[in-house]
XYZ file of C-alpha atoms in Angstrom:
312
model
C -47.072 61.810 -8.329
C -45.668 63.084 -11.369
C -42.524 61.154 -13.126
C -41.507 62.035 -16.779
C -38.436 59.757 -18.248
C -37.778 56.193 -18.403
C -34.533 56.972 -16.117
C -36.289 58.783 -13.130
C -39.287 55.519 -13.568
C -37.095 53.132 -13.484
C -35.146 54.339 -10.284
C -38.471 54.724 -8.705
C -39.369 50.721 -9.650
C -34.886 50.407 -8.306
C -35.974 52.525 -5.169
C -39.489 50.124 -4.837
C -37.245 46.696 -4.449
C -35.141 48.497 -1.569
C -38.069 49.292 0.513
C -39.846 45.772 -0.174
C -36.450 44.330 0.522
C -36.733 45.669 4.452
C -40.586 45.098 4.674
C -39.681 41.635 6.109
C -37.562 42.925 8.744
C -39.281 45.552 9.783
C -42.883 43.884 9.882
C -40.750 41.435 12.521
C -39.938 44.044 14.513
C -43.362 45.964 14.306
C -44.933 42.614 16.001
C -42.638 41.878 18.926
C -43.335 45.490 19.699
C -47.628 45.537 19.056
C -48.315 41.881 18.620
C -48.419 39.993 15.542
C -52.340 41.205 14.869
C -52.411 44.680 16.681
C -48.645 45.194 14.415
C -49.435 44.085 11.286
C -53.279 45.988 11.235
C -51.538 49.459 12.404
C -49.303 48.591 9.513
C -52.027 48.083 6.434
C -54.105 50.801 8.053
C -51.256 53.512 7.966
C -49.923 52.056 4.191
C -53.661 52.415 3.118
C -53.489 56.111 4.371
C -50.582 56.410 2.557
C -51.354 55.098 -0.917
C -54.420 56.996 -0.295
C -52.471 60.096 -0.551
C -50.073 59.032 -3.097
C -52.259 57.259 -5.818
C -55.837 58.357 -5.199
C -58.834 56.625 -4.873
C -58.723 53.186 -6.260
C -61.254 53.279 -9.738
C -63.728 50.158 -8.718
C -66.709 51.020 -11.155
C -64.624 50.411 -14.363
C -63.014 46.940 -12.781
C -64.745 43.678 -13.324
C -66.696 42.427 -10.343
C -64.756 38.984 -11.127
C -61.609 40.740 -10.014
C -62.954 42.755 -7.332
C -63.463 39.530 -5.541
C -60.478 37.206 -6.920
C -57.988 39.522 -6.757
C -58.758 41.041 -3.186
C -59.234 37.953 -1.899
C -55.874 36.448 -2.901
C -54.171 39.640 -2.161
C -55.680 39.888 1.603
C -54.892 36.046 2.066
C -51.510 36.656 1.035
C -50.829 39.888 3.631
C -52.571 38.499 6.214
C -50.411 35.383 6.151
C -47.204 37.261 5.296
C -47.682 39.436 8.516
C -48.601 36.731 10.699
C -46.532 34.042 9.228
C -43.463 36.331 10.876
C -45.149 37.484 13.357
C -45.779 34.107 15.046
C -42.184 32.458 13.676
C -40.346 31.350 16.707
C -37.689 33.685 17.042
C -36.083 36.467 14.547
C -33.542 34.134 12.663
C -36.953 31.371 11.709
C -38.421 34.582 10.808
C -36.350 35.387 8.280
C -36.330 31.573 7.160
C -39.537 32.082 6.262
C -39.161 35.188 4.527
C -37.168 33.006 2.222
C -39.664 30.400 1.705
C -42.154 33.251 0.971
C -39.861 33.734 -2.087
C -40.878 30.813 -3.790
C -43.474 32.579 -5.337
C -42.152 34.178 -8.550
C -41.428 30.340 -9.779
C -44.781 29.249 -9.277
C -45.890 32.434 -10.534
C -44.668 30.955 -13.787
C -45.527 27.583 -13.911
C -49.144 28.832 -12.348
C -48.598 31.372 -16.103
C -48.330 28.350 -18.383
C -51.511 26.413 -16.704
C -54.074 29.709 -16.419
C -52.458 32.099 -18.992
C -51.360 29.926 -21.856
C -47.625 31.569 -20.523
C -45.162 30.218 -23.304
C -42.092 28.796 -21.775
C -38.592 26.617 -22.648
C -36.950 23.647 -21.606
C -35.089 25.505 -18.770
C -38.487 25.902 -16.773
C -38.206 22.306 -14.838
C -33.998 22.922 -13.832
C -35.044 26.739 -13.038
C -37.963 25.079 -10.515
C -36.017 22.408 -9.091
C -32.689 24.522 -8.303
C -35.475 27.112 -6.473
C -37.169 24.874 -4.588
C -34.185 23.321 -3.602
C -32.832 26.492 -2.005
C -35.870 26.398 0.303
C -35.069 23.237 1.543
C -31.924 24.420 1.610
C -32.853 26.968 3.548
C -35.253 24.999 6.049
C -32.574 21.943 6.704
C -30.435 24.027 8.419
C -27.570 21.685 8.834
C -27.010 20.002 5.058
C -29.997 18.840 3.391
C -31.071 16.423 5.606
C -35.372 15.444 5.588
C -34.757 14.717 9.603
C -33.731 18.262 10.113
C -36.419 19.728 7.461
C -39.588 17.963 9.233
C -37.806 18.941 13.395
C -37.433 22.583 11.721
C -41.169 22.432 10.292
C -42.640 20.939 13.293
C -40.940 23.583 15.559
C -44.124 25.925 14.405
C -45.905 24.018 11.502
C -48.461 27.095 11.616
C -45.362 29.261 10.435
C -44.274 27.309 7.578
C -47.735 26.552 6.651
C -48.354 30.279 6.242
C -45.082 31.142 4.702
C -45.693 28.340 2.050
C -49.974 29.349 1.788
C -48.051 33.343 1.098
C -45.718 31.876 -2.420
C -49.396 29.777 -3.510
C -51.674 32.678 -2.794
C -49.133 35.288 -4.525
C -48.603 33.278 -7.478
C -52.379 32.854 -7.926
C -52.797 36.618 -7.181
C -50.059 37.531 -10.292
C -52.063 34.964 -12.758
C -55.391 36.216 -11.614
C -54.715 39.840 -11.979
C -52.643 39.248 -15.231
C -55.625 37.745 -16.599
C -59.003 39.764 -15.131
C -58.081 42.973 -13.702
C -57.954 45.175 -17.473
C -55.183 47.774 -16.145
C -56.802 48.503 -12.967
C -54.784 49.024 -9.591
C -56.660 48.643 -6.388
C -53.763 48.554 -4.273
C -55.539 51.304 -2.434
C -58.502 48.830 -1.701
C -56.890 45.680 -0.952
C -54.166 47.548 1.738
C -57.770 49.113 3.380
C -59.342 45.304 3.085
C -56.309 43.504 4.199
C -56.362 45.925 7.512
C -60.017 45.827 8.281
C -59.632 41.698 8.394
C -56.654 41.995 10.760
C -58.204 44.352 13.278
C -61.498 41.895 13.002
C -58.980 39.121 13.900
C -57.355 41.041 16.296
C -60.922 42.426 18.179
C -61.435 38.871 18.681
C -57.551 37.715 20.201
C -56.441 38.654 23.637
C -53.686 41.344 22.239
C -53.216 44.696 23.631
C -51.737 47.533 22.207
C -49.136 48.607 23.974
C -48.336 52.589 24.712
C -46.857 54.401 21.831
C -43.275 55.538 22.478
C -40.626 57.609 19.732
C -39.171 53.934 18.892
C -42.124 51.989 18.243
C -43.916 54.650 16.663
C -40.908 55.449 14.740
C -40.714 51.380 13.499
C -44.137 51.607 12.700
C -43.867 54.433 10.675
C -40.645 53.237 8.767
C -43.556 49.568 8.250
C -46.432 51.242 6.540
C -43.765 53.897 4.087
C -41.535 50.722 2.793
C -44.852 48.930 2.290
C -46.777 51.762 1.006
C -43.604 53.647 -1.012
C -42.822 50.463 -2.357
C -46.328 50.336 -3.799
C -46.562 53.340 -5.083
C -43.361 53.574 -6.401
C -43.248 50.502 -8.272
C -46.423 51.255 -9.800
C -44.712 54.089 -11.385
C -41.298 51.804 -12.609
C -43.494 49.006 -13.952
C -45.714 51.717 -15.960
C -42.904 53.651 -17.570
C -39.188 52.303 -16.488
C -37.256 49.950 -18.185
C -39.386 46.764 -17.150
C -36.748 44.128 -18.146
C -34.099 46.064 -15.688
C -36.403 46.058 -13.129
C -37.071 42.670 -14.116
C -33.868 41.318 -13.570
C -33.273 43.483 -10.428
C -36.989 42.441 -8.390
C -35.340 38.655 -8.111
C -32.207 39.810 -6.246
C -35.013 40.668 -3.109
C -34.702 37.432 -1.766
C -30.921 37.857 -0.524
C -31.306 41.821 0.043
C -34.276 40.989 2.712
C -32.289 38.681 4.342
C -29.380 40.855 4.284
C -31.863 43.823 6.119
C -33.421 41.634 8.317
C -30.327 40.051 9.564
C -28.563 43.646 10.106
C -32.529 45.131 11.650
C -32.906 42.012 14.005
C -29.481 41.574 15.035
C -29.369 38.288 13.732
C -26.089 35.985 12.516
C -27.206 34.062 9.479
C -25.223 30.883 8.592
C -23.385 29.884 4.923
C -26.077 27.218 4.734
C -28.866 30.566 4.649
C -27.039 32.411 2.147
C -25.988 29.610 -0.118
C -30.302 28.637 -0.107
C -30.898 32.430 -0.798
C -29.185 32.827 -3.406
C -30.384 29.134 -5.292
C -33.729 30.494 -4.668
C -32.809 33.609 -6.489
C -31.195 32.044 -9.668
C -34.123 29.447 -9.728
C -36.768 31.990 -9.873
C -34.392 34.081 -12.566
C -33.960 31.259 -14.670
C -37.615 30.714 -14.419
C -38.237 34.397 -15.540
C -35.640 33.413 -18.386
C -37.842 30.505 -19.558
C -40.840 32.665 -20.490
C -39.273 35.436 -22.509
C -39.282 35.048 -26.036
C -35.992 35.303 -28.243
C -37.512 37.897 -30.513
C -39.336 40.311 -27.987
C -38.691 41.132 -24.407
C -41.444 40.095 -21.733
C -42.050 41.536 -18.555
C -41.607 39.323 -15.388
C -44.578 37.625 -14.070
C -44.527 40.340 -10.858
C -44.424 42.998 -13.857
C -47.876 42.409 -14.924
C -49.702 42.060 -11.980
C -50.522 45.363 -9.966
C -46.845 46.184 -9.381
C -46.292 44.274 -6.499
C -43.123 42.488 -5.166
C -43.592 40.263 -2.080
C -41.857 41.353 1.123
């Protein structure tokens, strides 16, 4: 795929944050309609086909063995407990609760920057943490912040929101780790084929079926594995030659533009309380991205120099 101009690379990186903004949505309604294994492998298998096509095959003999097995082994733990994370929430409106938790990652991304990567940062670092981990338990109280409602909500489906919170830690690793180890290379192409090899191994050894293919699950499925894949691809492109502190800026507006899809996909009536947590987890994770740029130069985000990914 061919792109010359920072303008028509940067709308491809603008395009990439719309399609990972419905991935959460649609990877809901993928497993109520194949199961949260069967869904999520036909998913990585088809995006793996796809980046296939669209960025070639992945350049593993000049890539460090170190990051061959750090970096697909965060990035696979981080799928695999993204897909099933939603996949086994309770119903559609948890599942997009812990879509939102999910989004915790680009602050720890940061503070994960200054311990591994020497990440130079301001004052404004602790505030920009606090305010974004309070709009997760913002989010998770439900009814005012209350720690009664945040521990009922938790231990609804404590595998859930142990797998949401295991997707921001493994993510935020997975940045650091590639920042740091993976000299340029992108193996999107080989982690999407890893991640879906481990789900159908988990998923030969469940009791799922596949159910029979019809024009609207098929069609569902096939809208999954482009935003996944597109978004991939495509944000590959913006972070390579677009205007990175645009796209920057624009990546942390994904938490309320997820939960804005999924609400509208699922069908689902989101409270004040939701939106009001959304957005504090937004400006937190901004104002952590804030900390770390210098006054003189302008720094990528954290999600910029990693293999151009932005969570779902």
């Amino acid at each position: 795929m061919q792109i010359r101009g920072e303008r028509a690379a940067t709308t491809c990186g603008l395009v990439a944050i719309v399609l990972w903004s419905t991935a959460a949505g649609l990877i809901r309604g993928v497993s109520e309609q194949f199961g949260p294994l069967g869904g999520a492998a036909m998913i990585y298998s088809l995006g793996a086909m796809l980046l296939l096509m669209f960025l070639g095959r992945p350049r593993i003999r000049s890539t460090s063995t170190l990051y061959i097995v750090l970096g697909s082994g965060l990035f696979v733990a981080y799928e695999v407990c993204l897909s099933l994370a939603l996949g086994f929430a309770s119903d559609r409106q948890q599942a997009i609760e812990l879509g939102v938790v999910n989004y915790l990652w680009p602050c720890l991304t940061v503070v994960l920057a200054i311990v591994m990567n020497g990440q130079k940062t301001r004052w404004f670092i602790v505030p920009g943490s606090a305010l974004a981990i309070f709009g997760i338990l913002w989010v998770v109280s439900g009814d005012g912040l209350s720690l009664p409602g945040i521990v009922r909500n938790v231990q609804s489906n404590p595998l859930s929101y142990s797998l949401a919170l295991a997707c921001a830690i493994t993510f935020a690793l997975y940045c650091n780790v590639t920042r740091r180890y993976a000299g340029g290379q992108n193996l999107v192409v080989l982690f999407f084929a890893l991640t879906s090899a481990v789900l159908w191994l988990k998923w030969s050894a469940s009791l799922e079926q596949i159910p029979p293919f019809s024009w609207a699950n098929s069609l569902e499925l096939l809208a999954a594995g482009i935003a996944m894949a597109g978004g991939y691809a495509l944000w590959n492109i913006g972070i390579l030659r677009g205007n990175l502190t645009l796209l920057a800026t624009a990546s942390y507006s994904a938490p309320v533009l997820s939960s804005a899809f999924a609400a509208l996909w699922l069908g689902v009536s989101l409270h004040a309380q939701f939106w009001q947590g959304a957005v504090l987890v937004t400006a937190g994770s901004l104002l952590c991205w804030q900390a770390t740029r210098q006054r003189e130069v302008s720094l990528a985000a954290p999600v910029e120099v990693s293999t151009g990914k932005l969570p779902d």
